[in-house]
Structure formats: C-alpha cells, structure tokens
C-alpha cells in the first residue's frame, strides 16, 4: 500500500516552519509590524539588479526554443565553466567544467553528495548546532547521520567528541560554515585541525572520508572575520553551494556542487550526481535560471544589513545579560536562553509576539536562534521586547 | 566507499542521447541542414508569447524579495488553485488546491508517485512500447518495473498479457497516453476496460492499484482522435503532467501531480510528495516559473506543425511500404523496421545521415522511433533519404 516512511515524515513537521506559520497568522490578527518574527531564514534584501536584468535580457533577446531547451544532465556547459572560473579567480583553485554539477540548491547538493559516497548503514557525522533538515536529507539515503555534541563556548568543533565518534563506518563529514544556526565561521585553525585528523583516519581506515561542505552563507561574512575556503584545506572536499542567500533567490532553487579536482574519484563523482538526479527524475535546475546566475557570479545582493542587524542585536542583548558567541557571518545568532528549557523560554517570548526558535531542534539544549534577516527598523523596535523578556528573569 | 549503484548507472547511457550527441557532432562536419536528426524529443516550436511576457512582467513589476522567496513545499497556493481550476474547467473534474502538487516535470512526478505508493520489492507494470527512462525512475524507488509486451497491431493495451502479469504485488500501473514512442492515444474503450480490470483486482487483492498517468503529450492530439482524460475514468489515478511539450519549456522543469480527489488516501498522498521532495533535497520548482506557467494554463505553443509533419511522414512512408500504426498525437511515430534487427536497420539509416532510434530500448523489437519535432521543410527533404533507405530492401 502506501509507503509508511513518508507518512511518518508528514508527522515530523519542522519547528521552524510551524513557528513561521504562526507568525504569519498572528500578523493577520495584530498587524505585520507588531510581530517580531525571527523564525525563518528568508533573505530580506532584493536580488541584485544584474540578475533581474539578465533574466529580462535572456527572455527578450533569445530564440525561445534555444533558451528553454533541455539542459545537459550535468548542467549547461558555459555555466559550469563560468562557475569553475569564478571559484578559481576568487579562491585560487583549479576547478574545471568537469568538476562542477549544477543542482537545485544546497539541499539537493548535500543529498546527492551523501548518496554518492555512502551505502545504506554507513555513517555521516555532523557538528551541533546543525541545520535540522540534514536529518531527512541523510536518512533518505539510507546512511545514518550522527551528531557530534557542540563546543558551546565557541561553537567551533568539539574535537574530543569528534575523535571518539570517528569510526571506520564514517564515510563523510558534513559541515556548515558560516553556520546556521550559530552564525559562527570555522577558523583556519579549526579547518586545518579537522583536515589533519581526517587525513590520519583515512590512512588508518583505508578509505576516503569526504568532507561535504555546505556553504550557502559563504558570502555573508562580517568585517575582519577569517573565513577559509574549505576545499583549499582538504582535498576530498565536495562543496555544496546555493545562490539562495548570496543573490536572495531562495525560491529559484539554484546552486552547484564543486568537486575538488584533487578529490578521490572526482570525475566519477560528478557523473554519479547526474545519475542520482536521473533516478529521482529531477534532472537539472531550469535552463534560464542557470544562464542568469552565471552572469552574477561575482555579484551579491546588498548583504550589509545583516551585519548592521548583528551588531545591534549583539550589543543590546549582551547588555541585557544574554550570553552570546558573537557571529562571524550569516544572519543567525544563537544566544543562551535565560532558563534551561529553551522551549519554555521561547514560549514566553512568543507571548510577547517575539518569535525565537528554541535550540533543541539544532541539537543543543538551552539556546535559541534569532534569524535577523528582517528590516533594521524592526530589529530596533524589537529591542524593548527583548528587554521585557529579560526582565521576566530578574 | 562510493555507491556502486550509481557507478553502474553511469555505464548505462541512453541510446537516444547517444544518437543525438552523434547528430550534433555530425552536423559540425557536414552542416546542420544535411543531418536528418529524428532522435530527440525536443520541441521545435517557440513557447507561447504569453509565457515570455508574463515572465518579463513578473520581473519588472514585482518586489524581488517577494517574487523570489521560498515557495511553500507543496507549491505556491495561487498556482495550485489555478491548476485545479483549469483541470475542472477543461475536464469537468472537481480538483481543489489540496489535490495539486507542483513538481519539476513529469519525470519527478512519476518518481514521486511511484515512491509514495510502493515499498521496495513491490511491482509496477507498464506497457510496451514505453519510455526507457521509466526504468531508472522506478528502480531508484526500490520497486520493480515489469513491462507488459506490446500489442503491435494497434499499440493499444495487450490485455491478455496484462491480466497474466497482474498479481497482488502490483501496486501501480504506469501508462503514457498519448504515447512516447508510438504516438498512439489510448481510446476510451481501452481506458474503460483497463479501469474495469483494475477495480476487480483491487477487490480481489484488498488493496488499491494506483494508475500513474504520465501525460506530457496530453495537449498534442491530432484532429478527430478520441483522447479521454484518464482520471475521469478511474478514481485511483495520479496524473503526472509536464509543461515541457505543451508550452515548449523542456529546460524549465515544471509540471504538477494532480491526485484525483476520489482517490484512496488522496490528501495523504499530496503531503507525502512534499516529504519525498524534502528527503531528496529538491523542494519545489522555482517560484517564478510556477507563477509564470499559472498564467498560461489555457495556452499552448503552436503545436500544429507536429500534425503537419505526421501527415507528411505517414503518407510518404506508407507509400514506400513501411508498416505504421498511425499516430493520434505526440510528435513520435513507431514504424516497423525493414529488417528484424532494428539496430542494423538504424545503422543503415545512420550511414545516410538519417537518425532513427532503434526500438529495442522501448521494449519492442524490429521497429524504430521517429521524433518529428523538426521543421517541416527538413521533413520534406528527408523523404528522398527514407526512399533511399527503403530501396536498400527491395
């Protein structure tokens, strides 16, 4: 009859999505301006004009038959080449067209990468705090996602726990830096230490351990923060990128996988991604969107508002007594809650129409996530509400 | 280490794609106008102006933040509603928004439907001749696709073989009408007989047997041909639609699944599709493409060229002695080859720069597929080449 796995998944709704849906309903009751909705990571700044103009140009100047034709299954050649060039120019790498696979966002990229490098029963490790949608992506492949507990003083990597958990069934490590939900950027020191441990364990276990690097926030790094390009530090890196945040195009589902040419079986991997897409019937991202983003590879939306919001919130909340590891990028912040039960804390905030996501879903207790991709004026108006919340704990 | 399943798939290249790639290479040598490439089903007529203009309007008149935001995971509400309305208006059905799931083309739709209604080891039946990509779609779900032999005199359904193969492990039947590669449209009589058999067997087996109806060619039906709307004839129908052919948008990856509201577990199915998308990390089709097609639901590209080409080819090839079941729609034709070995026949054609796909890949021996989605003047110029080919068999 019906497949029970998917029926069960229907019952596991995302806490973030549910809070966001509550926010939309509440806004209808009391007005959008009165709900301080920090739940969803939906970019608040417009896509760059270069993207919009290129889309219009493609539609106005091209023969529709040729514009809208099937994309080759690994992506449009000129687009893959342009992506490789942009990575080489920006990060001093040596990608070629053959190393790039166009995909509909980082979610699909991660799911493809995980599917390619594991068989059912293999393990993938990730680090708390982590994006909870990793669970469905990995479990759908048949592999098992295990979560290394957080180092809550820095939100860098908890290496002691990591080494304990790194056994020979682990085929991949899934990292996300700049990180959702902590906003933390892994330092060069962290990445080099990770790379060193992985290289040692590859030798010991006799098989590659791929580093699946989820990088949708790569372009949102704040002033003065060290943000290494991961693949430059570890050969067996599969980079999963999305244009959702950098170009403010979350609904257009466009990204790529870049396989480090020095990676074990690199050419095989890209072909395998094509076969994975074929099997799920999803083939390529839309041709016109591929073509348009290829002209905005050196551009971003105006991302400065996120740093403005971060500075404002970090300064004011710290003054109120919140303990926060200062974000180095993204549009997230992950302060300690003012009581041990993050859900109870978030419920108190919700009663003030301040929507904060409790941390449990991210694999850490007693914290909460703020998604500050909202207008700065609204952040400013939310400060007294945070104060009211803090005052409840005096 | 790497997942061998996907490595193996890399070796199973599509015969159609390989022939098409040969055609492109050959065109570079002897000129595009001298290669009669009937290999690929890529629409040859432009998308309707209404689609292009709506895309431009969306880009020019909308706030980019709102235009490019995340789509809800089942599709944009207004789009799902418009799709339901258009089906109701055109086919006298009673779909609602809740019954429609937006998906990136019929391929994804079929894979989702198959995944939802089977568990690994279950069977799905389809009818030869069939689109060979069904194999990877179904085998990736863990279910087994079994092919009912063709009725080569009509290319309607071979009911005797079908009834023999219909056992209690069969959870779904996958049909494609108008059909790729035969061009045949299943008659009302065929569909009603199929529906009657399925209803009886559901009773006998005690579980639903879903009819997964792959309908990308629904709008390409020739003058006077009876083309029933499948879901109106069988309640447990899951309709898989793509705009690739009707709007000439194959590269833009947009379609939908419509679950008959009278279908068993209909509301559960749509939610399950959302979870399947979530697990593979592919979420929704792009927001802007969803919005744009929703304004072209009553429109098509100018599809008349396909009927013109069909008439020309059918008349001329029949005169030459080819045996052909006359197509009722699509842009395909599936004549009997002039020797038993379809590959040898297609090779002889290839030597004349006439590219015809041998039938073996479609589950039938001794035939070939002509994809006549090419300009009519080229079809005309190809007639003497077909004659030359036929003359080799006198």
Coordinates of C-alpha atoms in Angstrom, one line a residue, chain B residues 149-362:
Chain B
X149 CA 4.5 -6.9 -24.1
X150 CA 3.1 -4.7 -26.8
X151 CA 0.0 -5.3 -29.0
X152 CA 2.0 -4.4 -32.1
X153 CA -1.0 -4.3 -34.4
X154 CA -2.6 -1.4 -32.6
X155 CA -0.2 -0.3 -29.7
X156 CA -3.3 -0.2 -27.5
X157 CA -3.1 -2.4 -24.4
X158 CA -2.3 -6.2 -24.7
X159 CA -4.9 -7.2 -22.1
X160 CA -4.2 -10.9 -22.1
X161 CA -0.6 -10.4 -21.2
X162 CA -1.6 -7.7 -18.7
X163 CA -4.0 -9.9 -16.8
X164 CA -1.4 -12.7 -16.7
X165 CA 1.1 -10.3 -15.1
X166 CA -1.3 -8.5 -12.7
X167 CA -0.5 -10.2 -9.3
X168 CA -1.1 -8.9 -5.8
X169 CA 2.4 -7.4 -5.5
X170 CA 1.4 -4.9 -8.2
X171 CA 0.7 -1.5 -6.5
X172 CA 0.6 0.7 -9.6
X173 CA 0.2 0.8 -13.3
X174 CA 2.2 3.3 -15.3
X175 CA 0.6 4.5 -18.5
X176 CA 1.6 7.1 -21.1
X177 CA -1.0 8.3 -23.5
X178 CA -0.6 9.9 -26.0
X179 CA 2.4 7.6 -26.1
X180 CA 6.1 8.0 -26.5
X181 CA 7.3 6.3 -28.7
X182 CA 4.3 5.0 -30.6
X183 CA 2.3 8.3 -30.9
X184 CA -0.8 6.2 -30.1
X185 CA -3.6 7.6 -27.9
X186 CA -5.5 5.0 -25.8
X187 CA -9.1 5.0 -26.7
X188 CA -12.0 5.4 -24.2
X189 CA -12.7 1.8 -24.8
X190 CA -9.1 0.8 -23.8
X191 CA -9.2 3.0 -20.7
X192 CA -12.6 1.8 -19.5
X193 CA -11.5 -1.8 -19.9
X194 CA -8.3 -1.1 -18.0
X195 CA -10.3 0.6 -15.2
X196 CA -12.7 -2.3 -15.0
X197 CA -9.9 -4.8 -14.7
X198 CA -8.2 -2.7 -12.0
X199 CA -11.3 -2.3 -10.0
X200 CA -11.9 -6.0 -10.0
X201 CA -8.3 -6.8 -9.0
X202 CA -8.4 -4.2 -6.2
X203 CA -11.4 -6.0 -4.8
X204 CA -9.6 -9.4 -5.1
X205 CA -6.3 -8.2 -3.7
X206 CA -7.7 -6.0 -1.0
X207 CA -5.5 -3.0 -1.8
X208 CA -5.7 -0.1 -4.2
X209 CA -3.9 -0.3 -7.5
X210 CA -3.0 3.3 -8.5
X211 CA -2.9 4.4 -12.1
X212 CA 0.1 6.6 -12.6
X213 CA -0.8 8.5 -15.7
X214 CA 2.1 10.2 -17.5
X215 CA 0.6 13.0 -19.6
X216 CA 3.2 15.4 -21.1
X217 CA 1.7 14.9 -24.5
X218 CA -2.0 15.5 -23.4
X219 CA -2.2 18.7 -25.5
X220 CA -0.7 17.2 -28.7
X221 CA -3.7 15.2 -30.1
X222 CA -4.5 15.2 -33.8
X223 CA -7.7 16.1 -35.5
X224 CA -10.6 13.8 -34.7
X225 CA -8.8 11.5 -32.3
X226 CA -10.6 10.3 -29.1
X227 CA -8.4 11.2 -26.1
X228 CA -10.1 10.6 -22.8
X229 CA -9.0 12.4 -19.6
X230 CA -7.7 9.4 -17.7
X231 CA -8.7 10.4 -14.1
X232 CA -12.3 10.8 -15.2
X233 CA -12.4 7.1 -15.9
X234 CA -10.6 5.7 -12.8
X235 CA -10.7 7.1 -9.3
X236 CA -7.3 6.0 -8.1
X237 CA -5.5 8.0 -10.7
X238 CA -2.4 10.1 -10.1
X239 CA -1.9 12.4 -13.0
X240 CA 1.7 13.4 -13.8
X241 CA 1.9 16.4 -16.0
X242 CA 4.7 18.4 -17.6
X243 CA 4.6 21.8 -19.4
X244 CA 7.7 20.7 -21.4
X245 CA 5.8 19.9 -24.6
X246 CA 2.6 21.9 -24.4
X247 CA 4.4 25.2 -23.6
X248 CA 7.8 24.2 -25.3
X249 CA 9.7 24.6 -22.0
X250 CA 11.6 21.3 -21.6
X251 CA 14.6 23.0 -19.9
X252 CA 12.5 24.9 -17.3
X253 CA 11.5 21.8 -15.4
X254 CA 7.9 22.5 -14.5
X255 CA 4.9 20.3 -14.1
X256 CA 2.4 19.0 -11.5
X257 CA 0.9 16.0 -9.9
X258 CA -2.9 16.0 -9.7
X259 CA -4.4 13.4 -7.3
X260 CA -7.9 12.6 -8.1
X261 CA -9.9 13.8 -5.0
X262 CA -11.8 10.5 -5.2
X263 CA -8.5 8.6 -5.0
X264 CA -7.8 6.4 -1.9
X265 CA -5.8 8.4 0.6
X266 CA -5.7 11.4 -1.7
X267 CA -4.9 14.0 0.9
X268 CA -2.2 11.9 2.4
X269 CA -0.6 11.4 -1.0
X270 CA 0.0 15.1 -1.6
X271 CA 1.6 15.5 1.8
X272 CA 3.8 12.5 1.1
X273 CA 5.0 14.0 -2.1
X274 CA 6.1 17.0 -0.1
X275 CA 8.1 14.8 2.2
X276 CA 9.7 12.9 -0.7
X277 CA 10.9 16.2 -2.2
X278 CA 12.2 17.2 1.3
X279 CA 14.1 13.9 1.6
X280 CA 15.9 14.3 -1.7
X281 CA 16.5 17.9 -1.0
X282 CA 14.8 19.2 -4.1
X283 CA 11.8 21.0 -2.7
X284 CA 9.7 22.9 -5.1
X285 CA 10.1 24.0 -8.7
X286 CA 11.3 27.6 -9.0
X287 CA 8.8 30.3 -7.8
X288 CA 9.0 32.5 -10.9
X289 CA 8.4 29.5 -13.2
X290 CA 5.5 28.3 -11.1
X291 CA 3.9 31.8 -11.3
X292 CA 4.5 32.3 -15.0
X293 CA 3.0 28.9 -16.1
X294 CA -0.1 29.6 -14.0
X295 CA -1.0 32.3 -16.4
X296 CA -0.6 30.0 -19.5
X297 CA -2.8 27.1 -18.3
X298 CA -5.2 27.5 -21.2
X299 CA -2.5 28.3 -23.8
X300 CA -0.1 26.2 -25.8
X301 CA 2.8 26.7 -28.2
X302 CA 1.6 26.4 -31.8
X303 CA 1.6 22.6 -31.9
X304 CA 0.1 22.3 -35.5
X305 CA 3.5 21.6 -37.1
X306 CA 3.6 18.2 -35.4
X307 CA 0.3 17.2 -37.2
X308 CA 1.6 18.5 -40.5
X309 CA 4.8 16.5 -40.1
X310 CA 2.9 13.4 -39.0
X311 CA 0.7 13.6 -42.1
X312 CA 3.6 14.0 -44.4
X313 CA 5.7 11.2 -43.0
X314 CA 2.8 8.8 -42.5
X315 CA 1.6 9.3 -46.1
X316 CA 5.0 9.1 -47.7
X317 CA 6.4 6.3 -45.6
X318 CA 3.3 4.2 -46.1
X319 CA 3.6 4.7 -49.8
X320 CA 7.2 3.3 -49.6
X321 CA 5.9 0.2 -47.9
X322 CA 6.6 1.0 -44.3
X323 CA 4.0 -0.6 -41.9
X324 CA 2.9 2.1 -39.4
X325 CA 0.2 2.3 -36.8
X326 CA -1.0 5.9 -37.5
X327 CA -0.2 8.2 -34.5
X328 CA -3.1 10.0 -32.8
X329 CA -0.9 12.6 -31.1
X330 CA 2.6 13.5 -29.8
X331 CA 5.5 14.1 -32.2
X332 CA 6.5 10.4 -32.5
X333 CA 5.9 7.6 -34.9
X334 CA 6.9 4.0 -34.5
X335 CA 7.1 2.2 -37.8
X336 CA 8.2 -1.4 -38.4
X337 CA 11.8 -1.6 -39.5
X338 CA 12.5 -3.2 -42.9
X339 CA 14.5 -6.0 -41.2
X340 CA 14.1 -7.9 -38.0
X341 CA 17.2 -6.3 -36.4
X342 CA 16.2 -2.7 -35.6
X343 CA 19.8 -1.8 -34.7
X344 CA 21.1 -3.0 -38.0
X345 CA 18.3 -1.1 -39.7
X346 CA 19.0 2.1 -37.8
X347 CA 22.7 1.8 -38.6
X348 CA 21.9 1.7 -42.3
X349 CA 19.9 4.8 -41.9
X350 CA 22.6 6.5 -39.9
X351 CA 25.0 5.9 -42.8
X352 CA 22.6 8.1 -44.9
X353 CA 22.7 10.7 -42.1
X354 CA 19.1 9.8 -41.2
X355 CA 19.0 9.4 -37.4
X356 CA 16.3 6.9 -36.2
X357 CA 16.2 5.3 -32.8
X358 CA 16.0 1.5 -32.9
X359 CA 13.1 0.1 -30.9
X360 CA 14.8 -2.3 -28.5
X361 CA 15.2 0.4 -25.8
X362 CA 11.4 0.9 -25.9

